[in-house]
Amino acid sequence: MENNTSETLLVKGSLEVPGSYNYLKSVRHFVSILLTLNIIKKEETDNIVLVVDEAVANVIEHSYKCDPTKFLQVYIEVYTKHIKIEIIDRGKSFDFDKFGDVDLEEYKKERRKGGLGIYLIKRLIDKAEYKKEEKGFNRLKLIKYLN
């Protein structure tokens, strides 16, 4: 992951996990530890943990169909003014921009469950970019600016 600013990199880390819901707790713990080490506000930490959890759960369910023989990677870099997260998988890709627009009143009326992952990502993160790479993998890049 590249950084095009003159900001100082405070910490970075990566985690590779199988495509199974059994590893979501490990992903949440990994993200939380990297962020709390750097005095990120609790509310921002909680939001970012939620976003990464939703993104990884989407890969596990929709891209990998809960196949623990497939692996995904989570990369995090914490800078003085922003956090950069990348989630890499080699599963089925999709059109990220087509999802995420949710009428919450209609959602509640229909008593739907699930389906809010991309909505939450787009609401809680400052910049989200999903790309099918030429080398056969998908990359979700998330940027959260720090106040």
Short mmCIF file of N, CA and C in Angstrom, two decimals:
data_model
loop_
_atom_site.label_atom_id
_atom_site.label_comp_id
_atom_site.label_asym_id
_atom_site.label_seq_id
_atom_site.Cartn_x
_atom_site.Cartn_y
_atom_site.Cartn_z
N MET A 1 0.85 -1.17 0.00
CA MET A 1 0.00 0.00 0.00
C MET A 1 0.89 1.23 0.00
N GLU A 2 0.59 2.14 -0.90
CA GLU A 2 1.40 3.34 -1.01
C GLU A 2 0.76 4.50 -0.29
N ASN A 3 1.56 5.46 0.12
CA ASN A 3 1.07 6.66 0.76
C ASN A 3 1.66 7.85 0.02
N ASN A 4 0.80 8.68 -0.55
CA ASN A 4 1.25 9.79 -1.38
C ASN A 4 1.34 11.10 -0.61
N THR A 5 1.25 11.06 0.69
CA THR A 5 1.32 12.29 1.47
C THR A 5 2.61 12.29 2.28
N SER A 6 2.84 13.41 2.94
CA SER A 6 4.03 13.51 3.78
C SER A 6 3.73 13.14 5.23
N GLU A 7 2.62 12.48 5.45
CA GLU A 7 2.25 12.09 6.81
C GLU A 7 3.19 11.01 7.33
N THR A 8 3.25 10.93 8.64
CA THR A 8 4.05 9.91 9.29
C THR A 8 3.24 8.63 9.46
N LEU A 9 3.83 7.52 9.08
CA LEU A 9 3.21 6.22 9.32
C LEU A 9 3.46 5.86 10.77
N LEU A 10 2.38 5.62 11.51
CA LEU A 10 2.50 5.29 12.93
C LEU A 10 2.61 3.79 13.17
N VAL A 11 1.80 3.02 12.46
CA VAL A 11 1.82 1.56 12.61
C VAL A 11 1.16 0.95 11.39
N LYS A 12 1.58 -0.26 11.06
CA LYS A 12 0.90 -1.00 10.01
C LYS A 12 0.89 -2.47 10.39
N GLY A 13 -0.06 -3.17 9.81
CA GLY A 13 -0.17 -4.59 10.10
C GLY A 13 -0.98 -5.29 9.03
N SER A 14 -0.85 -6.60 8.99
CA SER A 14 -1.63 -7.38 8.05
C SER A 14 -2.06 -8.68 8.72
N LEU A 15 -3.17 -9.20 8.23
CA LEU A 15 -3.74 -10.43 8.77
C LEU A 15 -4.33 -11.21 7.61
N GLU A 16 -4.08 -12.50 7.59
CA GLU A 16 -4.66 -13.38 6.58
C GLU A 16 -5.52 -14.40 7.31
N VAL A 17 -6.78 -14.52 6.86
CA VAL A 17 -7.71 -15.44 7.52
C VAL A 17 -8.47 -16.27 6.48
N PRO A 18 -8.91 -17.47 6.89
CA PRO A 18 -9.74 -18.29 6.00
C PRO A 18 -11.13 -17.67 5.81
N GLY A 19 -11.79 -18.07 4.74
CA GLY A 19 -13.12 -17.58 4.42
C GLY A 19 -14.19 -18.25 5.26
N SER A 20 -14.13 -18.06 6.57
CA SER A 20 -15.08 -18.66 7.50
C SER A 20 -15.46 -17.62 8.55
N TYR A 21 -16.75 -17.61 8.91
CA TYR A 21 -17.22 -16.69 9.96
C TYR A 21 -16.50 -16.90 11.28
N ASN A 22 -15.93 -18.07 11.49
CA ASN A 22 -15.23 -18.37 12.74
C ASN A 22 -14.06 -17.42 13.00
N TYR A 23 -13.59 -16.71 11.96
CA TYR A 23 -12.42 -15.85 12.10
C TYR A 23 -12.77 -14.36 12.19
N LEU A 24 -14.06 -14.03 12.17
CA LEU A 24 -14.44 -12.62 12.25
C LEU A 24 -14.01 -11.98 13.57
N LYS A 25 -14.08 -12.73 14.65
CA LYS A 25 -13.65 -12.19 15.96
C LYS A 25 -12.16 -11.84 15.91
N SER A 26 -11.36 -12.67 15.26
CA SER A 26 -9.92 -12.38 15.13
C SER A 26 -9.68 -11.13 14.31
N VAL A 27 -10.47 -10.95 13.26
CA VAL A 27 -10.35 -9.75 12.42
C VAL A 27 -10.69 -8.51 13.24
N ARG A 28 -11.80 -8.55 13.97
CA ARG A 28 -12.20 -7.41 14.80
C ARG A 28 -11.12 -7.09 15.84
N HIS A 29 -10.57 -8.10 16.46
CA HIS A 29 -9.53 -7.92 17.48
C HIS A 29 -8.28 -7.28 16.87
N PHE A 30 -7.87 -7.77 15.71
CA PHE A 30 -6.70 -7.23 15.00
C PHE A 30 -6.88 -5.74 14.71
N VAL A 31 -8.02 -5.38 14.14
CA VAL A 31 -8.29 -3.98 13.79
C VAL A 31 -8.32 -3.12 15.06
N SER A 32 -9.01 -3.59 16.06
CA SER A 32 -9.14 -2.84 17.31
C SER A 32 -7.79 -2.58 17.96
N ILE A 33 -6.94 -3.57 18.00
CA ILE A 33 -5.62 -3.40 18.62
C ILE A 33 -4.78 -2.38 17.86
N LEU A 34 -4.75 -2.48 16.54
CA LEU A 34 -3.94 -1.52 15.78
C LEU A 34 -4.43 -0.09 15.97
N LEU A 35 -5.73 0.09 16.08
CA LEU A 35 -6.27 1.45 16.21
C LEU A 35 -6.12 1.98 17.64
N THR A 36 -6.34 1.16 18.63
CA THR A 36 -6.24 1.65 20.01
C THR A 36 -4.80 1.92 20.41
N LEU A 37 -3.85 1.29 19.75
CA LEU A 37 -2.43 1.58 20.02
C LEU A 37 -2.09 3.02 19.65
N ASN A 38 -2.90 3.62 18.81
CA ASN A 38 -2.58 4.95 18.27
C ASN A 38 -3.55 6.03 18.71
N ILE A 39 -4.19 5.83 19.83
CA ILE A 39 -5.04 6.83 20.44
C ILE A 39 -6.13 7.33 19.48
N ILE A 40 -6.69 6.43 18.71
CA ILE A 40 -7.85 6.75 17.88
C ILE A 40 -9.05 6.78 18.81
N LYS A 41 -9.93 7.74 18.62
CA LYS A 41 -11.12 7.85 19.47
C LYS A 41 -11.91 6.55 19.45
N LYS A 42 -12.50 6.21 20.59
CA LYS A 42 -13.25 4.95 20.71
C LYS A 42 -14.37 4.86 19.68
N GLU A 43 -15.12 5.94 19.48
CA GLU A 43 -16.22 5.91 18.51
C GLU A 43 -15.70 5.63 17.10
N GLU A 44 -14.59 6.27 16.72
CA GLU A 44 -14.01 6.02 15.39
C GLU A 44 -13.49 4.58 15.30
N THR A 45 -12.85 4.12 16.35
CA THR A 45 -12.37 2.73 16.37
C THR A 45 -13.53 1.77 16.20
N ASP A 46 -14.60 1.97 16.96
CA ASP A 46 -15.76 1.08 16.87
C ASP A 46 -16.36 1.09 15.46
N ASN A 47 -16.45 2.27 14.85
CA ASN A 47 -16.99 2.37 13.49
C ASN A 47 -16.11 1.64 12.48
N ILE A 48 -14.81 1.80 12.61
CA ILE A 48 -13.91 1.15 11.66
C ILE A 48 -13.92 -0.36 11.86
N VAL A 49 -13.96 -0.81 13.09
CA VAL A 49 -14.05 -2.25 13.36
C VAL A 49 -15.33 -2.80 12.73
N LEU A 50 -16.44 -2.08 12.89
CA LEU A 50 -17.71 -2.51 12.29
C LEU A 50 -17.61 -2.59 10.76
N VAL A 51 -17.03 -1.58 10.16
CA VAL A 51 -16.90 -1.54 8.70
C VAL A 51 -16.05 -2.71 8.19
N VAL A 52 -14.92 -2.95 8.82
CA VAL A 52 -14.06 -4.05 8.39
C VAL A 52 -14.76 -5.39 8.61
N ASP A 53 -15.45 -5.53 9.72
CA ASP A 53 -16.22 -6.74 10.00
C ASP A 53 -17.26 -6.98 8.90
N GLU A 54 -17.98 -5.95 8.52
CA GLU A 54 -19.00 -6.08 7.46
C GLU A 54 -18.37 -6.43 6.13
N ALA A 55 -17.27 -5.78 5.80
CA ALA A 55 -16.61 -6.04 4.52
C ALA A 55 -16.08 -7.47 4.45
N VAL A 56 -15.45 -7.93 5.52
CA VAL A 56 -14.91 -9.29 5.54
C VAL A 56 -16.06 -10.31 5.54
N ALA A 57 -17.12 -10.03 6.28
CA ALA A 57 -18.29 -10.93 6.28
C ALA A 57 -18.89 -11.03 4.87
N ASN A 58 -18.91 -9.92 4.14
CA ASN A 58 -19.42 -9.95 2.77
C ASN A 58 -18.55 -10.83 1.87
N VAL A 59 -17.24 -10.74 2.03
CA VAL A 59 -16.35 -11.60 1.25
C VAL A 59 -16.63 -13.06 1.59
N ILE A 60 -16.69 -13.35 2.87
CA ILE A 60 -16.90 -14.74 3.32
C ILE A 60 -18.21 -15.29 2.76
N GLU A 61 -19.29 -14.51 2.88
CA GLU A 61 -20.60 -15.01 2.46
C GLU A 61 -20.80 -14.99 0.96
N HIS A 62 -20.54 -13.87 0.32
CA HIS A 62 -20.92 -13.70 -1.09
C HIS A 62 -19.83 -14.09 -2.08
N SER A 63 -18.59 -13.85 -1.73
CA SER A 63 -17.50 -14.13 -2.65
C SER A 63 -16.94 -15.54 -2.47
N TYR A 64 -16.80 -15.95 -1.21
CA TYR A 64 -16.21 -17.26 -0.92
C TYR A 64 -17.22 -18.34 -0.57
N LYS A 65 -18.49 -17.95 -0.39
CA LYS A 65 -19.55 -18.92 -0.04
C LYS A 65 -19.15 -19.75 1.18
N CYS A 66 -18.55 -19.09 2.16
CA CYS A 66 -18.15 -19.71 3.44
C CYS A 66 -17.18 -20.88 3.25
N ASP A 67 -16.26 -20.74 2.32
CA ASP A 67 -15.28 -21.80 2.04
C ASP A 67 -13.98 -21.50 2.80
N PRO A 68 -13.69 -22.25 3.87
CA PRO A 68 -12.50 -21.98 4.68
C PRO A 68 -11.19 -22.36 4.00
N THR A 69 -11.24 -22.93 2.81
CA THR A 69 -10.00 -23.23 2.09
C THR A 69 -9.52 -22.02 1.30
N LYS A 70 -10.34 -20.97 1.23
CA LYS A 70 -9.97 -19.73 0.54
C LYS A 70 -9.59 -18.71 1.60
N PHE A 71 -8.58 -17.91 1.31
CA PHE A 71 -8.08 -16.94 2.28
C PHE A 71 -8.26 -15.51 1.78
N LEU A 72 -8.38 -14.59 2.72
CA LEU A 72 -8.42 -13.17 2.39
C LEU A 72 -7.44 -12.44 3.29
N GLN A 73 -7.01 -11.28 2.86
CA GLN A 73 -6.03 -10.50 3.61
C GLN A 73 -6.63 -9.15 4.00
N VAL A 74 -6.24 -8.69 5.18
CA VAL A 74 -6.61 -7.36 5.67
C VAL A 74 -5.31 -6.63 5.97
N TYR A 75 -5.14 -5.47 5.34
CA TYR A 75 -3.96 -4.63 5.56
C TYR A 75 -4.42 -3.31 6.16
N ILE A 76 -3.70 -2.85 7.17
CA ILE A 76 -4.04 -1.57 7.80
C ILE A 76 -2.76 -0.76 7.96
N GLU A 77 -2.87 0.53 7.61
CA GLU A 77 -1.81 1.49 7.86
C GLU A 77 -2.44 2.67 8.57
N VAL A 78 -1.87 3.04 9.71
CA VAL A 78 -2.35 4.18 10.48
C VAL A 78 -1.33 5.30 10.35
N TYR A 79 -1.79 6.43 9.82
CA TYR A 79 -0.95 7.61 9.66
C TYR A 79 -1.42 8.68 10.64
N THR A 80 -0.72 9.78 10.69
CA THR A 80 -1.08 10.83 11.63
C THR A 80 -2.44 11.46 11.31
N LYS A 81 -2.86 11.46 10.04
CA LYS A 81 -4.11 12.12 9.67
C LYS A 81 -5.14 11.21 9.01
N HIS A 82 -4.79 9.97 8.76
CA HIS A 82 -5.77 9.06 8.15
C HIS A 82 -5.40 7.61 8.40
N ILE A 83 -6.38 6.76 8.18
CA ILE A 83 -6.20 5.31 8.26
C ILE A 83 -6.52 4.74 6.90
N LYS A 84 -5.67 3.84 6.43
CA LYS A 84 -5.89 3.18 5.15
C LYS A 84 -6.04 1.68 5.42
N ILE A 85 -7.11 1.11 4.89
CA ILE A 85 -7.39 -0.31 5.05
C ILE A 85 -7.61 -0.91 3.67
N GLU A 86 -7.03 -2.07 3.44
CA GLU A 86 -7.29 -2.80 2.20
C GLU A 86 -7.68 -4.22 2.55
N ILE A 87 -8.72 -4.68 1.89
CA ILE A 87 -9.18 -6.06 2.03
C ILE A 87 -9.05 -6.70 0.66
N ILE A 88 -8.27 -7.78 0.61
CA ILE A 88 -7.96 -8.45 -0.66
C ILE A 88 -8.55 -9.86 -0.63
N ASP A 89 -9.25 -10.19 -1.71
CA ASP A 89 -9.76 -11.56 -1.84
C ASP A 89 -9.63 -12.02 -3.28
N ARG A 90 -9.75 -13.32 -3.49
CA ARG A 90 -9.65 -13.90 -4.82
C ARG A 90 -10.96 -14.58 -5.22
N GLY A 91 -12.06 -14.06 -4.72
CA GLY A 91 -13.36 -14.65 -5.00
C GLY A 91 -14.09 -13.93 -6.12
N LYS A 92 -15.39 -14.17 -6.16
CA LYS A 92 -16.25 -13.56 -7.16
C LYS A 92 -16.34 -12.06 -6.91
N SER A 93 -16.17 -11.26 -7.96
CA SER A 93 -16.25 -9.81 -7.81
C SER A 93 -17.70 -9.34 -8.05
N PHE A 94 -17.96 -8.08 -7.77
CA PHE A 94 -19.29 -7.51 -7.95
C PHE A 94 -19.15 -6.01 -8.19
N ASP A 95 -20.26 -5.37 -8.53
CA ASP A 95 -20.28 -3.93 -8.78
C ASP A 95 -20.58 -3.20 -7.46
N PHE A 96 -19.56 -2.78 -6.78
CA PHE A 96 -19.66 -2.12 -5.47
C PHE A 96 -20.58 -0.90 -5.52
N ASP A 97 -20.50 -0.14 -6.61
CA ASP A 97 -21.25 1.11 -6.70
C ASP A 97 -22.75 0.90 -6.84
N LYS A 98 -23.18 -0.29 -7.20
CA LYS A 98 -24.62 -0.58 -7.34
C LYS A 98 -25.30 -0.81 -5.99
N PHE A 99 -24.52 -1.00 -4.95
CA PHE A 99 -25.07 -1.34 -3.64
C PHE A 99 -24.85 -0.21 -2.65
N GLY A 100 -25.62 -0.24 -1.57
CA GLY A 100 -25.39 0.69 -0.48
C GLY A 100 -26.45 1.76 -0.33
N ASP A 101 -27.28 1.99 -1.36
CA ASP A 101 -28.35 2.97 -1.21
C ASP A 101 -29.54 2.27 -0.57
N VAL A 102 -29.83 2.63 0.68
CA VAL A 102 -30.88 1.96 1.44
C VAL A 102 -31.82 3.02 2.01
N ASP A 103 -33.10 2.81 1.83
CA ASP A 103 -34.12 3.62 2.48
C ASP A 103 -34.39 2.94 3.82
N LEU A 104 -33.86 3.49 4.89
CA LEU A 104 -33.96 2.83 6.19
C LEU A 104 -35.40 2.70 6.68
N GLU A 105 -36.25 3.65 6.36
CA GLU A 105 -37.65 3.53 6.76
C GLU A 105 -38.30 2.34 6.07
N GLU A 106 -38.06 2.18 4.78
CA GLU A 106 -38.59 1.04 4.03
C GLU A 106 -37.98 -0.26 4.54
N TYR A 107 -36.72 -0.22 4.83
CA TYR A 107 -36.01 -1.38 5.36
C TYR A 107 -36.67 -1.86 6.66
N LYS A 108 -36.95 -0.90 7.55
CA LYS A 108 -37.59 -1.25 8.83
C LYS A 108 -39.01 -1.76 8.62
N LYS A 109 -39.76 -1.12 7.71
CA LYS A 109 -41.13 -1.55 7.42
C LYS A 109 -41.17 -3.00 6.95
N GLU A 110 -40.22 -3.35 6.10
CA GLU A 110 -40.17 -4.71 5.55
C GLU A 110 -39.58 -5.71 6.53
N ARG A 111 -39.07 -5.21 7.66
CA ARG A 111 -38.44 -6.05 8.69
C ARG A 111 -37.35 -6.94 8.12
N ARG A 112 -36.59 -6.37 7.22
CA ARG A 112 -35.50 -7.11 6.60
C ARG A 112 -34.37 -7.32 7.58
N LYS A 113 -33.60 -8.34 7.35
CA LYS A 113 -32.40 -8.61 8.15
C LYS A 113 -31.23 -8.70 7.18
N GLY A 114 -30.10 -8.14 7.57
CA GLY A 114 -28.92 -8.17 6.71
C GLY A 114 -29.04 -7.17 5.58
N GLY A 115 -28.01 -7.12 4.76
CA GLY A 115 -28.04 -6.25 3.59
C GLY A 115 -27.61 -4.82 3.84
N LEU A 116 -27.06 -4.53 5.01
CA LEU A 116 -26.65 -3.16 5.31
C LEU A 116 -25.13 -2.97 5.29
N GLY A 117 -24.38 -3.99 4.95
CA GLY A 117 -22.92 -3.92 5.01
C GLY A 117 -22.33 -2.80 4.18
N ILE A 118 -22.68 -2.74 2.90
CA ILE A 118 -22.11 -1.71 2.03
C ILE A 118 -22.66 -0.34 2.40
N TYR A 119 -23.92 -0.29 2.81
CA TYR A 119 -24.50 0.97 3.29
C TYR A 119 -23.66 1.51 4.45
N LEU A 120 -23.34 0.66 5.42
CA LEU A 120 -22.53 1.09 6.57
C LEU A 120 -21.14 1.52 6.15
N ILE A 121 -20.54 0.76 5.24
CA ILE A 121 -19.20 1.12 4.75
C ILE A 121 -19.22 2.53 4.15
N LYS A 122 -20.20 2.78 3.30
CA LYS A 122 -20.26 4.08 2.62
C LYS A 122 -20.62 5.22 3.58
N ARG A 123 -21.33 4.93 4.66
CA ARG A 123 -21.71 5.97 5.61
C ARG A 123 -20.61 6.28 6.63
N LEU A 124 -19.82 5.28 6.99
CA LEU A 124 -18.86 5.45 8.08
C LEU A 124 -17.42 5.68 7.63
N ILE A 125 -17.16 5.50 6.34
CA ILE A 125 -15.81 5.65 5.80
C ILE A 125 -15.80 6.84 4.86
N ASP A 126 -14.70 7.58 4.83
CA ASP A 126 -14.64 8.77 3.97
C ASP A 126 -14.45 8.45 2.50
N LYS A 127 -13.73 7.39 2.21
CA LYS A 127 -13.49 7.02 0.81
C LYS A 127 -13.44 5.50 0.71
N ALA A 128 -14.24 4.94 -0.19
CA ALA A 128 -14.26 3.49 -0.41
C ALA A 128 -14.15 3.23 -1.91
N GLU A 129 -13.21 2.38 -2.26
CA GLU A 129 -12.98 2.07 -3.67
C GLU A 129 -12.82 0.56 -3.82
N TYR A 130 -13.63 -0.04 -4.67
CA TYR A 130 -13.57 -1.48 -4.92
C TYR A 130 -13.13 -1.70 -6.36
N LYS A 131 -12.18 -2.62 -6.53
CA LYS A 131 -11.64 -2.83 -7.87
C LYS A 131 -11.30 -4.29 -8.08
N LYS A 132 -11.68 -4.81 -9.23
CA LYS A 132 -11.23 -6.14 -9.69
C LYS A 132 -9.89 -5.92 -10.37
N GLU A 133 -8.83 -6.45 -9.78
CA GLU A 133 -7.48 -6.25 -10.31
C GLU A 133 -7.18 -7.22 -11.45
N GLU A 134 -6.32 -6.82 -12.34
CA GLU A 134 -5.94 -7.66 -13.49
C GLU A 134 -5.30 -8.97 -13.06
N LYS A 135 -4.68 -9.00 -11.92
CA LYS A 135 -3.98 -10.20 -11.46
C LYS A 135 -4.92 -11.21 -10.83
N GLY A 136 -6.24 -10.99 -10.93
CA GLY A 136 -7.20 -11.98 -10.47
C GLY A 136 -7.66 -11.85 -9.04
N PHE A 137 -7.50 -10.69 -8.44
CA PHE A 137 -8.00 -10.52 -7.09
C PHE A 137 -8.83 -9.25 -6.99
N ASN A 138 -9.61 -9.16 -5.94
CA ASN A 138 -10.44 -7.99 -5.66
C ASN A 138 -9.81 -7.20 -4.53
N ARG A 139 -9.89 -5.87 -4.64
CA ARG A 139 -9.31 -5.00 -3.61
C ARG A 139 -10.36 -3.97 -3.19
N LEU A 140 -10.67 -3.98 -1.90
CA LEU A 140 -11.51 -2.93 -1.32
C LEU A 140 -10.57 -2.03 -0.52
N LYS A 141 -10.46 -0.79 -0.97
CA LYS A 141 -9.59 0.17 -0.30
C LYS A 141 -10.46 1.17 0.43
N LEU A 142 -10.21 1.34 1.72
CA LEU A 142 -10.98 2.21 2.59
C LEU A 142 -10.06 3.27 3.20
N ILE A 143 -10.52 4.51 3.20
CA ILE A 143 -9.77 5.60 3.82
C ILE A 143 -10.68 6.28 4.84
N LYS A 144 -10.16 6.48 6.04
CA LYS A 144 -10.86 7.23 7.08
C LYS A 144 -9.93 8.34 7.53
N TYR A 145 -10.39 9.59 7.36
CA TYR A 145 -9.59 10.73 7.78
C TYR A 145 -9.81 10.98 9.27
N LEU A 146 -8.74 11.31 9.97
CA LEU A 146 -8.79 11.54 11.41
C LEU A 146 -8.89 13.04 11.69
N ASN A 147 -9.66 13.38 12.68
CA ASN A 147 -9.85 14.80 13.05
C ASN A 147 -8.72 15.28 13.93
#
